[in-house]
Short mmCIF file of C-alpha atoms (C1' of nucleotides) in Angstrom, two decimals:
data_model
loop_
_atom_site.label_atom_id
_atom_site.label_comp_id
_atom_site.label_asym_id
_atom_site.label_seq_id
_atom_site.Cartn_x
_atom_site.Cartn_y
_atom_site.Cartn_z
CA UNK A 1 20.23 -19.04 25.66
CA UNK A 2 17.44 -17.66 27.80
CA UNK A 3 15.00 -20.54 28.08
CA UNK A 4 12.89 -18.65 30.57
CA UNK A 5 12.33 -15.91 28.01
CA UNK A 6 11.38 -18.47 25.37
CA UNK A 7 8.91 -20.22 27.65
CA UNK A 8 6.94 -16.99 27.82
CA UNK A 9 6.57 -16.60 24.08
CA UNK A 10 3.44 -17.57 22.22
CA UNK A 11 5.34 -20.20 20.25
CA UNK A 12 6.62 -22.03 23.32
CA UNK A 13 3.59 -21.39 25.51
CA UNK A 14 2.91 -24.37 27.72
CA UNK A 15 6.41 -25.77 27.67
CA UNK A 16 8.97 -25.64 30.46
CA UNK A 17 12.45 -24.18 30.04
CA UNK A 18 13.80 -27.70 30.46
CA UNK A 19 11.63 -29.04 27.64
CA UNK A 20 12.63 -26.16 25.42
CA UNK A 21 16.27 -27.00 25.83
CA UNK A 22 15.75 -30.46 24.35
CA UNK A 23 13.47 -29.15 21.61
CA UNK A 24 15.95 -26.61 20.33
CA UNK A 25 18.12 -29.51 19.28
CA UNK A 26 15.35 -31.01 17.12
CA UNK A 27 14.76 -27.63 15.56
CA UNK A 28 18.41 -27.07 14.65
CA UNK A 29 18.21 -23.81 16.50
CA UNK A 30 20.76 -21.22 15.44
CA UNK A 31 21.25 -17.77 16.77
CA UNK A 32 22.53 -14.89 14.73
CA UNK A 33 23.12 -11.19 15.27
CA UNK A 34 22.34 -8.38 12.83
CA UNK A 35 23.15 -4.71 12.56
CA UNK A 36 20.53 -2.12 11.77
CA UNK A 37 19.34 -2.34 8.12
CA UNK A 38 20.82 -5.79 7.61
CA UNK A 39 18.56 -7.89 5.41
CA UNK A 40 17.68 -11.11 7.21
CA UNK A 41 15.53 -12.67 4.50
CA UNK A 42 15.30 -11.47 0.91
CA UNK A 43 12.20 -11.50 -1.25
CA UNK A 44 12.49 -14.56 -3.46
CA UNK A 45 14.24 -16.67 -0.82
CA UNK A 46 12.81 -20.07 -0.01
CA UNK A 47 13.13 -20.86 3.65
CA UNK A 48 12.42 -23.71 6.02
CA UNK A 49 13.25 -21.83 9.19
CA UNK A 50 11.08 -19.36 10.97
CA UNK A 51 12.75 -16.57 12.88
CA UNK A 52 12.08 -15.55 16.44
CA UNK A 53 13.19 -12.10 17.52
CA UNK A 54 15.19 -12.43 20.73
CA UNK A 55 16.10 -8.77 21.00
CA UNK A 56 15.74 -5.73 18.77
CA UNK A 57 13.14 -5.83 16.03
CA UNK A 58 12.59 -6.44 12.34
CA UNK A 59 10.44 -4.87 9.65
CA UNK A 60 8.54 -6.81 7.05
CA UNK A 61 8.88 -4.75 3.89
CA UNK A 62 7.79 -5.11 0.32
CA UNK A 63 9.44 -3.36 -2.59
CA UNK A 64 7.20 -2.86 -5.57
CA UNK A 65 8.19 -2.66 -9.21
CA UNK A 66 9.19 0.95 -9.02
CA UNK A 67 11.31 0.54 -5.92
CA UNK A 68 8.81 1.98 -3.47
CA UNK A 69 9.26 0.54 0.00
CA UNK A 70 6.17 -0.44 1.87
CA UNK A 71 6.38 -1.50 5.50
CA UNK A 72 3.85 -4.22 6.10
CA UNK A 73 4.54 -5.19 9.66
CA UNK A 74 6.93 -4.90 12.56
CA UNK A 75 7.99 -7.86 14.68
CA UNK A 76 9.34 -7.45 18.18
CA UNK A 77 10.97 -9.64 20.84
CA UNK A 78 9.27 -12.98 21.42
CA UNK A 79 7.39 -12.80 18.14
CA UNK A 80 8.10 -14.83 15.04
CA UNK A 81 8.32 -14.10 11.32
CA UNK A 82 8.36 -16.12 8.10
CA UNK A 83 6.54 -18.94 9.88
CA UNK A 84 4.06 -19.17 7.03
CA UNK A 85 6.77 -19.71 4.46
CA UNK A 86 8.56 -22.15 6.73
CA UNK A 87 5.36 -24.19 6.94
CA UNK A 88 4.73 -24.22 3.18
CA UNK A 89 8.06 -25.29 1.77
CA UNK A 90 8.83 -24.14 -1.74
CA UNK A 91 7.02 -20.82 -1.56
CA UNK A 92 9.20 -17.83 -2.36
CA UNK A 93 9.07 -14.91 0.05
CA UNK A 94 7.18 -11.91 -1.24
CA UNK A 95 8.82 -9.61 1.28
CA UNK A 96 12.12 -8.56 2.75
CA UNK A 97 12.82 -8.96 6.44
CA UNK A 98 15.08 -6.16 7.63
CA UNK A 99 16.57 -5.44 11.05
CA UNK A 100 15.21 -2.09 12.22
CA UNK A 101 17.85 -1.93 14.96
CA UNK A 102 20.62 -4.19 16.29
CA UNK A 103 18.82 -7.49 16.51
CA UNK A 104 19.30 -11.10 17.58
CA UNK A 105 17.36 -13.77 15.79
CA UNK A 106 16.80 -17.40 16.69
CA UNK A 107 16.21 -19.53 13.61
CA UNK A 108 14.11 -22.67 14.06
CA UNK A 109 13.88 -25.21 11.28
CA UNK A 110 10.25 -26.29 11.05
CA UNK A 111 10.72 -28.87 8.33
CA UNK A 112 11.37 -31.46 11.05
CA UNK A 113 8.27 -30.40 12.90
CA UNK A 114 6.06 -30.92 9.92
CA UNK A 115 7.45 -33.49 7.53
CA UNK A 116 8.70 -36.09 9.96
CA UNK A 117 6.07 -37.79 12.07
CA UNK A 118 5.09 -35.23 14.62
CA UNK A 119 5.38 -37.76 17.41
CA UNK A 120 9.12 -38.03 16.91
CA UNK A 121 9.50 -35.81 19.91
CA UNK A 122 6.55 -35.71 22.21
CA UNK A 123 6.67 -31.95 22.52
CA UNK A 124 6.45 -31.38 18.82
CA UNK A 125 2.70 -31.59 18.91
CA UNK A 126 2.44 -28.78 21.42
CA UNK A 127 4.65 -26.61 19.25
CA UNK A 128 2.59 -27.37 16.18
CA UNK A 129 -0.55 -26.47 18.08
CA UNK A 130 0.99 -23.15 19.06
CA UNK A 131 2.06 -22.54 15.48
CA UNK A 132 -1.48 -23.24 14.36
CA UNK A 133 -2.80 -20.65 16.76
CA UNK A 134 -0.25 -18.08 15.60
CA UNK A 135 -1.10 -18.83 12.01
CA UNK A 136 -4.85 -18.60 12.60
CA UNK A 137 -4.49 -15.27 14.36
CA UNK A 138 -2.37 -13.87 11.57
CA UNK A 139 -5.04 -15.12 9.24
CA UNK A 140 -7.69 -13.12 11.01
CA UNK A 141 -5.55 -10.02 10.88
CA UNK A 142 -5.04 -10.39 7.16
CA UNK A 143 -8.74 -11.02 6.58
CA UNK A 144 -9.62 -7.97 8.59
CA UNK A 145 -7.33 -5.81 6.53
CA UNK A 146 -8.77 -7.12 3.28
CA UNK A 147 -12.21 -6.48 4.67
CA UNK A 148 -11.42 -2.91 5.61
CA UNK A 149 -9.84 -2.11 2.27
CA UNK A 150 -12.53 -3.67 0.12
CA UNK A 151 -14.62 -0.52 -0.06
CA UNK A 152 -13.62 1.75 -2.90
CA UNK A 153 -14.08 5.03 -1.06
CA UNK A 154 -11.93 6.36 1.75
CA UNK A 155 -15.02 6.96 3.83
CA UNK A 156 -16.18 3.38 3.38
CA UNK A 157 -12.82 2.07 4.50
CA UNK A 158 -12.80 4.34 7.51
CA UNK A 159 -16.30 3.34 8.55
CA UNK A 160 -15.40 -0.30 8.21
CA UNK A 161 -12.24 0.08 10.24
CA UNK A 162 -13.64 2.39 12.88
CA UNK A 163 -16.77 0.40 13.58
CA UNK A 164 -14.69 -2.74 13.82
CA UNK A 165 -12.51 -1.01 16.38
CA UNK A 166 -15.59 0.15 18.29
CA UNK A 167 -16.96 -3.39 18.42
CA UNK A 168 -13.57 -4.77 19.35
CA UNK A 169 -13.00 -2.24 22.14
CA UNK A 170 -16.60 -2.54 23.28
CA UNK A 171 -17.20 1.19 23.18
CA UNK A 172 -17.95 3.99 20.73
CA UNK A 173 -15.12 5.81 22.41
CA UNK A 174 -11.67 4.42 21.69
CA UNK A 175 -8.06 5.01 20.76
CA UNK A 176 -6.38 3.43 17.75
CA UNK A 177 -2.80 2.17 17.64
CA UNK A 178 -1.94 4.10 14.47
CA UNK A 179 -0.94 7.62 13.61
CA UNK A 180 -2.34 9.14 10.43
CA UNK A 181 0.38 7.86 8.13
CA UNK A 182 0.14 4.35 9.52
CA UNK A 183 -3.63 4.32 9.25
CA UNK A 184 -3.34 5.57 5.69
CA UNK A 185 -0.89 2.78 4.89
CA UNK A 186 -3.12 0.20 6.55
CA UNK A 187 -6.10 1.32 4.50
CA UNK A 188 -3.99 1.86 1.36
CA UNK A 189 -4.96 5.48 0.90
CA UNK A 190 -3.16 8.80 0.77
CA UNK A 191 -2.51 10.37 4.15
CA UNK A 192 -3.70 13.88 3.35
CA UNK A 193 -6.82 12.53 1.67
CA UNK A 194 -7.44 10.51 4.81
CA UNK A 195 -7.03 13.54 7.05
CA UNK A 196 -9.37 15.41 4.80
CA UNK A 197 -12.05 12.75 4.88
CA UNK A 198 -11.80 12.51 8.67
CA UNK A 199 -12.41 16.19 9.16
CA UNK A 200 -15.28 16.06 6.68
CA UNK A 201 -16.86 13.27 8.72
CA UNK A 202 -16.19 15.29 11.83
CA UNK A 203 -17.96 18.35 10.39
CA UNK A 204 -20.90 16.21 9.30
CA UNK A 205 -21.30 14.94 12.84
CA UNK A 206 -20.59 11.33 11.97
CA UNK A 207 -17.63 11.06 14.28
CA UNK A 208 -15.67 13.11 16.72
CA UNK A 209 -11.94 12.80 16.28
CA UNK A 210 -8.90 14.08 18.10
CA UNK A 211 -5.56 12.68 17.03
CA UNK A 212 -5.85 8.92 17.42
CA UNK A 213 -8.84 9.10 19.72
CA UNK A 214 -12.26 8.57 18.17
CA UNK A 215 -15.90 8.77 19.16
CA UNK A 216 -18.50 7.32 16.85
CA UNK A 217 -21.77 9.21 16.71
CA UNK A 218 -24.62 8.86 14.24
CA UNK A 219 -23.57 5.55 12.81
CA UNK A 220 -25.14 3.97 15.90
CA UNK A 221 -28.09 2.65 13.91
CA UNK A 222 -25.75 0.53 11.86
CA UNK A 223 -25.55 -1.94 14.70
CA UNK B 1 -20.24 -41.58 5.85
CA UNK B 2 -17.71 -41.90 3.07
CA UNK B 3 -14.42 -42.41 4.86
CA UNK B 4 -12.61 -43.05 1.63
CA UNK B 5 -13.65 -39.61 0.39
CA UNK B 6 -12.45 -38.02 3.60
CA UNK B 7 -9.09 -39.73 3.48
CA UNK B 8 -8.39 -37.94 0.22
CA UNK B 9 -9.03 -34.48 1.59
CA UNK B 10 -6.25 -32.16 2.62
CA UNK B 11 -7.47 -32.15 6.19
CA UNK B 12 -7.32 -35.93 6.58
CA UNK B 13 -4.31 -36.47 4.36
CA UNK B 14 -2.14 -39.26 5.69
CA UNK B 15 -4.84 -40.99 7.68
CA UNK B 16 -6.60 -44.23 6.78
CA UNK B 17 -10.37 -44.54 6.47
CA UNK B 18 -10.26 -46.72 9.59
CA UNK B 19 -8.45 -44.06 11.61
CA UNK B 20 -10.85 -41.43 10.43
CA UNK B 21 -13.78 -43.41 11.73
CA UNK B 22 -12.41 -43.29 15.26
CA UNK B 23 -11.40 -39.65 14.96
CA UNK B 24 -14.83 -38.47 13.93
CA UNK B 25 -16.02 -39.44 17.39
CA UNK B 26 -13.44 -37.19 19.09
CA UNK B 27 -14.44 -34.34 16.81
CA UNK B 28 -18.16 -34.65 17.55
CA UNK B 29 -18.73 -34.93 13.85
CA UNK B 30 -22.20 -33.94 12.71
CA UNK B 31 -23.57 -33.93 9.24
CA UNK B 32 -26.21 -31.54 8.02
CA UNK B 33 -27.94 -30.79 4.74
CA UNK B 34 -28.76 -27.37 3.32
CA UNK B 35 -30.86 -26.01 0.50
CA UNK B 36 -29.57 -23.43 -1.92
CA UNK B 37 -29.20 -19.98 -0.28
CA UNK B 38 -29.44 -21.38 3.23
CA UNK B 39 -27.15 -19.51 5.57
CA UNK B 40 -24.80 -21.95 7.28
CA UNK B 41 -22.89 -19.48 9.44
CA UNK B 42 -23.92 -15.87 10.07
CA UNK B 43 -21.56 -12.95 10.43
CA UNK B 44 -21.25 -12.32 14.15
CA UNK B 45 -21.49 -15.99 15.09
CA UNK B 46 -18.82 -17.47 17.30
CA UNK B 47 -18.02 -21.02 16.34
CA UNK B 48 -15.82 -23.88 17.48
CA UNK B 49 -16.54 -26.17 14.55
CA UNK B 50 -15.06 -25.97 11.14
CA UNK B 51 -17.14 -27.12 8.21
CA UNK B 52 -16.11 -29.52 5.51
CA UNK B 53 -18.10 -29.52 2.29
CA UNK B 54 -19.09 -33.11 1.48
CA UNK B 55 -21.15 -32.23 -1.57
CA UNK B 56 -22.39 -29.06 -3.18
CA UNK B 57 -20.60 -25.83 -2.36
CA UNK B 58 -20.69 -22.72 -0.22
CA UNK B 59 -19.88 -19.08 -0.75
CA UNK B 60 -18.06 -16.92 1.73
CA UNK B 61 -19.80 -13.56 1.53
CA UNK B 62 -19.47 -10.26 3.27
CA UNK B 63 -22.24 -7.71 3.51
CA UNK B 64 -21.05 -4.18 3.98
CA UNK B 65 -22.84 -1.32 5.71
CA UNK B 66 -24.97 -0.51 2.75
CA UNK B 67 -26.08 -4.05 2.11
CA UNK B 68 -23.76 -4.71 -0.81
CA UNK B 69 -22.88 -8.37 -1.08
CA UNK B 70 -19.30 -9.23 -1.81
CA UNK B 71 -18.31 -12.80 -2.55
CA UNK B 72 -14.92 -13.46 -1.07
CA UNK B 73 -14.43 -17.12 -1.75
CA UNK B 74 -16.05 -20.33 -2.85
CA UNK B 75 -15.50 -23.62 -1.11
CA UNK B 76 -16.10 -26.94 -2.82
CA UNK B 77 -16.20 -30.63 -1.86
CA UNK B 78 -13.34 -31.79 0.35
CA UNK B 79 -12.42 -28.25 1.34
CA UNK B 80 -13.04 -26.65 4.69
CA UNK B 81 -14.32 -23.27 5.87
CA UNK B 82 -14.36 -21.32 9.14
CA UNK B 83 -11.32 -23.25 10.30
CA UNK B 84 -9.62 -20.03 11.31
CA UNK B 85 -12.47 -19.02 13.58
CA UNK B 86 -12.72 -22.52 14.98
CA UNK B 87 -9.04 -22.33 15.92
CA UNK B 88 -9.30 -18.92 17.59
CA UNK B 89 -12.29 -19.30 19.88
CA UNK B 90 -14.15 -16.13 20.73
CA UNK B 91 -13.64 -14.38 17.42
CA UNK B 92 -16.85 -13.33 15.72
CA UNK B 93 -17.23 -14.24 12.06
CA UNK B 94 -16.86 -11.31 9.67
CA UNK B 95 -18.60 -13.17 6.89
CA UNK B 96 -21.66 -15.20 6.01
CA UNK B 97 -21.32 -18.74 4.77
CA UNK B 98 -24.10 -19.50 2.31
CA UNK B 99 -24.96 -22.66 0.39
CA UNK B 100 -24.65 -21.91 -3.30
CA UNK B 101 -26.51 -25.12 -4.16
CA UNK B 102 -27.92 -28.09 -2.27
CA UNK B 103 -25.07 -28.91 0.07
CA UNK B 104 -23.98 -31.37 2.73
CA UNK B 105 -21.67 -30.18 5.46
CA UNK B 106 -19.68 -32.14 8.00
CA UNK B 107 -19.05 -30.12 11.15
CA UNK B 108 -15.95 -30.95 13.15
CA UNK B 109 -15.46 -29.48 16.60
CA UNK B 110 -11.84 -28.38 16.83
CA UNK B 111 -11.95 -27.22 20.44
CA UNK B 112 -11.01 -30.75 21.50
CA UNK B 113 -8.16 -30.83 19.05
CA UNK B 114 -6.63 -27.70 20.40
CA UNK B 115 -7.47 -27.12 24.02
CA UNK B 116 -7.16 -30.63 25.37
CA UNK B 117 -3.72 -32.17 25.23
CA UNK B 118 -3.16 -33.03 21.64
CA UNK B 119 -1.92 -36.47 22.54
CA UNK B 120 -5.33 -37.50 23.82
CA UNK B 121 -5.79 -39.33 20.57
CA UNK B 122 -2.64 -40.20 18.74
CA UNK B 123 -4.04 -39.08 15.42
CA UNK B 124 -4.85 -35.62 16.66
CA UNK B 125 -1.33 -34.46 15.98
CA UNK B 126 -1.55 -35.43 12.34
CA UNK B 127 -4.81 -33.53 12.00
CA UNK B 128 -3.34 -30.47 13.65
CA UNK B 129 -0.40 -30.63 11.31
CA UNK B 130 -2.75 -30.74 8.35
CA UNK B 131 -4.73 -27.84 9.75
CA UNK B 132 -1.52 -25.90 10.12
CA UNK B 133 -0.71 -26.49 6.48
CA UNK B 134 -4.19 -25.43 5.40
CA UNK B 135 -3.96 -22.34 7.55
CA UNK B 136 -0.51 -21.42 6.26
CA UNK B 137 -1.63 -21.78 2.68
CA UNK B 138 -4.68 -19.64 3.26
CA UNK B 139 -2.33 -17.17 4.83
CA UNK B 140 -0.24 -16.98 1.71
CA UNK B 141 -3.32 -16.47 -0.41
CA UNK B 142 -4.48 -13.61 1.77
CA UNK B 143 -1.03 -12.03 1.77
CA UNK B 144 -0.86 -12.29 -1.98
CA UNK B 145 -4.17 -10.53 -2.36
CA UNK B 146 -3.11 -7.72 -0.04
CA UNK B 147 0.09 -7.46 -1.99
CA UNK B 148 -1.68 -7.21 -5.32
CA UNK B 149 -4.15 -4.62 -4.10
CA UNK B 150 -1.64 -2.40 -2.35
CA UNK B 151 -0.88 -0.34 -5.44
CA UNK B 152 -3.21 2.59 -5.87
CA UNK B 153 -3.54 2.39 -9.63
CA UNK B 154 -5.32 -0.28 -11.61
CA UNK B 155 -2.27 -0.74 -13.77
CA UNK B 156 -0.06 -1.27 -10.73
CA UNK B 157 -2.41 -3.91 -9.40
CA UNK B 158 -2.55 -5.66 -12.74
CA UNK B 159 1.22 -5.68 -13.14
CA UNK B 160 1.60 -7.06 -9.65
CA UNK B 161 -0.96 -9.79 -10.23
CA UNK B 162 0.09 -10.70 -13.74
CA UNK B 163 3.79 -10.93 -13.03
CA UNK B 164 3.06 -13.05 -10.00
CA UNK B 165 1.03 -15.36 -12.18
CA UNK B 166 3.83 -15.50 -14.73
CA UNK B 167 6.37 -16.44 -12.08
CA UNK B 168 3.98 -18.95 -10.56
CA UNK B 169 3.18 -20.60 -13.90
CA UNK B 170 6.82 -20.42 -14.95
CA UNK B 171 6.02 -18.72 -18.25
CA UNK B 172 5.18 -15.31 -19.68
CA UNK B 173 2.33 -17.08 -21.40
CA UNK B 174 -0.47 -18.19 -19.11
CA UNK B 175 -4.17 -18.45 -18.41
CA UNK B 176 -5.79 -17.04 -15.30
CA UNK B 177 -8.64 -18.67 -13.38
CA UNK B 178 -10.81 -15.54 -13.38
CA UNK B 179 -13.14 -13.85 -15.79
CA UNK B 180 -13.11 -10.07 -15.93
CA UNK B 181 -15.64 -9.54 -13.18
CA UNK B 182 -13.89 -11.95 -10.85
CA UNK B 183 -10.50 -10.40 -11.53
CA UNK B 184 -11.99 -6.97 -10.87
CA UNK B 185 -13.41 -8.20 -7.57
CA UNK B 186 -10.12 -9.81 -6.63
CA UNK B 187 -8.24 -6.58 -7.30
CA UNK B 188 -11.03 -4.42 -5.84
CA UNK B 189 -11.56 -2.33 -8.94
CA UNK B 190 -14.38 -1.62 -11.34
CA UNK B 191 -14.77 -4.18 -14.10
CA UNK B 192 -15.10 -1.76 -17.02
CA UNK B 193 -12.17 0.29 -15.77
CA UNK B 194 -10.19 -2.94 -15.62
CA UNK B 195 -11.14 -3.88 -19.17
CA UNK B 196 -10.16 -0.43 -20.24
CA UNK B 197 -6.77 -0.55 -18.60
CA UNK B 198 -6.06 -3.96 -20.08
CA UNK B 199 -6.70 -2.82 -23.62
CA UNK B 200 -4.60 0.28 -22.97
CA UNK B 201 -1.72 -1.95 -21.87
CA UNK B 202 -2.36 -4.09 -24.90
CA UNK B 203 -2.15 -1.09 -27.25
CA UNK B 204 1.04 0.08 -25.53
CA UNK B 205 2.63 -3.29 -26.19
CA UNK B 206 3.06 -4.14 -22.52
CA UNK B 207 0.98 -7.26 -22.72
CA UNK B 208 -1.00 -9.29 -25.16
CA UNK B 209 -4.36 -10.32 -23.87
CA UNK B 210 -7.18 -12.48 -25.15
CA UNK B 211 -9.95 -13.26 -22.71
CA UNK B 212 -8.28 -14.89 -19.74
CA UNK B 213 -5.12 -15.75 -21.61
CA UNK B 214 -2.16 -13.42 -21.18
CA UNK B 215 1.29 -12.91 -22.62
CA UNK B 216 3.66 -10.54 -20.86
CA UNK B 217 5.94 -8.60 -23.15
CA UNK B 218 8.10 -5.59 -22.33
CA UNK B 219 7.98 -5.99 -18.59
CA UNK B 220 10.60 -8.70 -19.01
CA UNK B 221 13.33 -6.49 -17.51
CA UNK B 222 11.47 -6.46 -14.24
CA UNK B 223 12.74 -9.93 -13.52
"C1'" DA C 1 15.04 26.99 25.83
"C1'" DC C 2 16.22 26.45 21.31
"C1'" DA C 3 16.66 24.12 17.09
"C1'" DT C 4 15.02 20.32 14.55
"C1'" DA C 5 12.07 16.92 13.22
"C1'" DT C 6 7.37 14.78 13.01
"C1'" DG C 7 2.79 14.72 12.66
"C1'" DC C 8 -1.43 16.77 11.15
"C1'" DG C 9 -4.82 19.43 8.64
"C1'" DT C 10 -5.90 22.45 4.70
"C1'" DT C 11 -6.08 23.89 0.04
"C1'" DG C 12 -6.09 23.73 -4.93
"C1'" DT C 13 -4.87 21.14 -9.01
"C1'" DT C 14 -4.56 17.10 -11.64
"C1'" DA C 15 -4.92 12.45 -12.68
"C1'" DT C 16 -7.66 8.58 -12.52
"C1'" DA C 17 -11.10 5.47 -11.19
"C1'" DA C 18 -16.04 4.76 -10.73
"C1'" DC C 19 -20.22 4.74 -12.97
"C1'" DA C 20 -23.78 4.33 -16.49
"C1'" DA C 21 -25.05 2.91 -20.90
"C1'" DC C 22 -24.51 0.34 -24.87
"C1'" DA C 23 -23.18 -2.93 -28.69
"C1'" DG C 24 -20.98 -6.89 -30.30
"C1'" DA C 25 -19.12 -11.59 -29.18
"C1'" DA C 26 -19.41 -15.75 -26.94
"C1'" DA C 27 -21.58 -19.19 -24.31
"C1'" DT C 28 -25.81 -21.56 -22.90
"C1'" DG C 29 -29.91 -24.00 -23.25
"C1'" DG C 30 -33.67 -25.48 -25.21
"C1'" DC D 1 -30.58 -24.05 -34.99
"C1'" DC D 2 -32.38 -20.01 -32.82
"C1'" DA D 3 -33.34 -17.46 -28.59
"C1'" DT D 4 -31.53 -15.83 -24.50
"C1'" DT D 5 -28.18 -14.82 -21.26
"C1'" DT D 6 -23.63 -13.79 -19.95
"C1'" DC D 7 -19.33 -11.69 -20.87
"C1'" DT D 8 -16.47 -8.18 -22.67
"C1'" DG D 9 -14.73 -3.82 -24.55
"C1'" DT D 10 -15.79 0.96 -25.52
"C1'" DT D 11 -17.18 5.61 -24.64
"C1'" DG D 12 -18.26 9.79 -22.19
"C1'" DT D 13 -19.33 11.93 -17.79
"C1'" DT D 14 -18.77 12.59 -13.07
"C1'" DA D 15 -17.02 11.89 -8.63
"C1'" DT D 16 -13.15 11.27 -5.98
"C1'" DA D 17 -8.63 10.18 -4.65
"C1'" DA D 18 -3.76 11.25 -5.36
"C1'" DC D 19 -0.44 14.63 -5.22
"C1'" DA D 20 2.17 18.75 -4.05
"C1'" DA D 21 2.81 22.49 -1.13
"C1'" DC D 22 2.30 24.87 2.98
"C1'" DG D 23 1.68 26.41 7.98
"C1'" DC D 24 0.92 25.22 12.47
"C1'" DA D 25 1.25 22.28 16.45
"C1'" DT D 26 3.51 18.93 18.91
"C1'" DA D 27 7.23 16.10 20.12
"C1'" DT D 28 12.42 15.31 20.47
"C1'" DG D 29 16.76 16.02 21.79
"C1'" DT D 30 20.69 18.72 23.34
#
DNA sequence: ACATATGCGTTGTTATAACAACAGAAATGG
DNA sequence: CCATTTCTGTTGTTATAACAACGCATATGT
C-alpha cells in the first residue's frame, strides 16, 4: 500500500503516511482490482464504504427507465466516490459505478468514523473534517449545475454557465473543460441545438466562440 | 438563549445544553433579528458563518439575469443555511437568503471548527460529524433533483420523480409534499404543462392522481 | 500518409413545452 | 355564511428544443 500516495489525497490531507497506516485498520480498508466495464457499485445498493481510486478510473452512470445511459461524473486516482451514501447509511444508490479502465479501488468503511465516538482514534476527527470539505465542495458543484439548468431556454442556460465561468476565471476570455457533447450533457440539452444556439449568439455579437474557447462581449452590463 | 431548543437540532444532536453553552463561545455565536423581506445574505457575499433559524423562516432565492426570482428552498426553525459556503471559505454565494417572516437567526462561525485543529474543543468533533451528516443529506437531495430533471420531457421527469417517491414511501399509493406550482418549480417545467401531462397520464391509465395524492399503476413492471 | 474515428456546425422537420387566458373548485378569512 | 384569494385543469397558439441526417474539419492511430 502506497501511504505516500494516500497522504497527498484530499481525504488524507494533513496526515502522515505513518498515521495513515494505523487509520486504515480502523477503516477496515480493503483493496480490490477491477477490469474495464466491471460494475463496482450497482444502483440500489446500500453501502457503508466509500471508494478511493488508487489507479485507473471509474464512471458514475445513471440508467433511466428506458435504458439510456447517462454519465454523470468521472473519478480519477486519489479521488473518492460514494462518500455521500457511505455517510448517510440506508440510502440506496441512484447510480452505477463502473470501471472505465483497469482500476484498483480502496474501500474504506466510514460507519466507524461516524457512528462510534469520533474520538475513538484521534485522527478520525481530521478525516471527518476532510470528508466534510469534500462533501461541501461536491455540494457547491451540484448547486451550480442546478443553477445553470434552471433556465428553460438553451440560451439562458448558456448565459448562466458562461458568465459563471467568466467570473470564476476572472476574465471574459476563457477556456472551458468540456467539448460540445459534454457541455450539452451538463446543461441537459441536445448537442446540435446547443451548437446552433452558440453560433446564433456568435452572429448576434453576444459572444465570440472558437471550440472550447470563449469571449464574452455585450453581456458586460450584466455585472 | 434556549439551549434546550438547540440540543434538539440536527446540528447539535448528541450534545447536552450545558456543552452547547460552552461551544457557542468557540463559535462566536451571534444572534440577530430580521423583519420580513430583510435580506440576510446577498448573492456574491463570502461568508464564514452558517445561520441557524431560531424562529421564523428564510427563503433561499436566486435572481437570474432578467430579474426573475426563483425560490430554491425554505429553511425553518432548527435548520441551518449557508453551511456549505461557510465550510468552503472563499466561495461567493449564488443565492440570496431572505426572511420570509419576522425571524431570529443564530450565526455560528465555522472557520474555527474547520481550520484550527478540531481537537481544540473536544466537542468540535461531534459538531463536525453532525455537519458532515447535514451536508451529505443535502447532497443527496441535490443529486435527486438533478436526477429527476435530467430527462428532457415532462413525462420523463414526472415518472422519475413519482417512482422515486413510491420507492421512498414504500407504496404505489402516496402523497407528495408539493402543490402543482411547487412541483413544477422543482422539476423546472411550466405549471400548466405539468397539469396537462398529469391528466394525460391519468387518461392513459398510467397513474391515478387527485391533487397531491398519487397512485402508480401500469409502471409496475419498471421495478 | 492513409484510413478511421470524433467532434462540430448546419439544415429542415417534427414533437413538445412554454405561454396566455380562462373557468370551476377549493381554501381562506372575515 | 359570503367574499375573496389561491389552486388547478383545460384549451389554443406560438416559440423553441429535440431529432435525424449530412458534410467538413480535426484528431488518432498504424
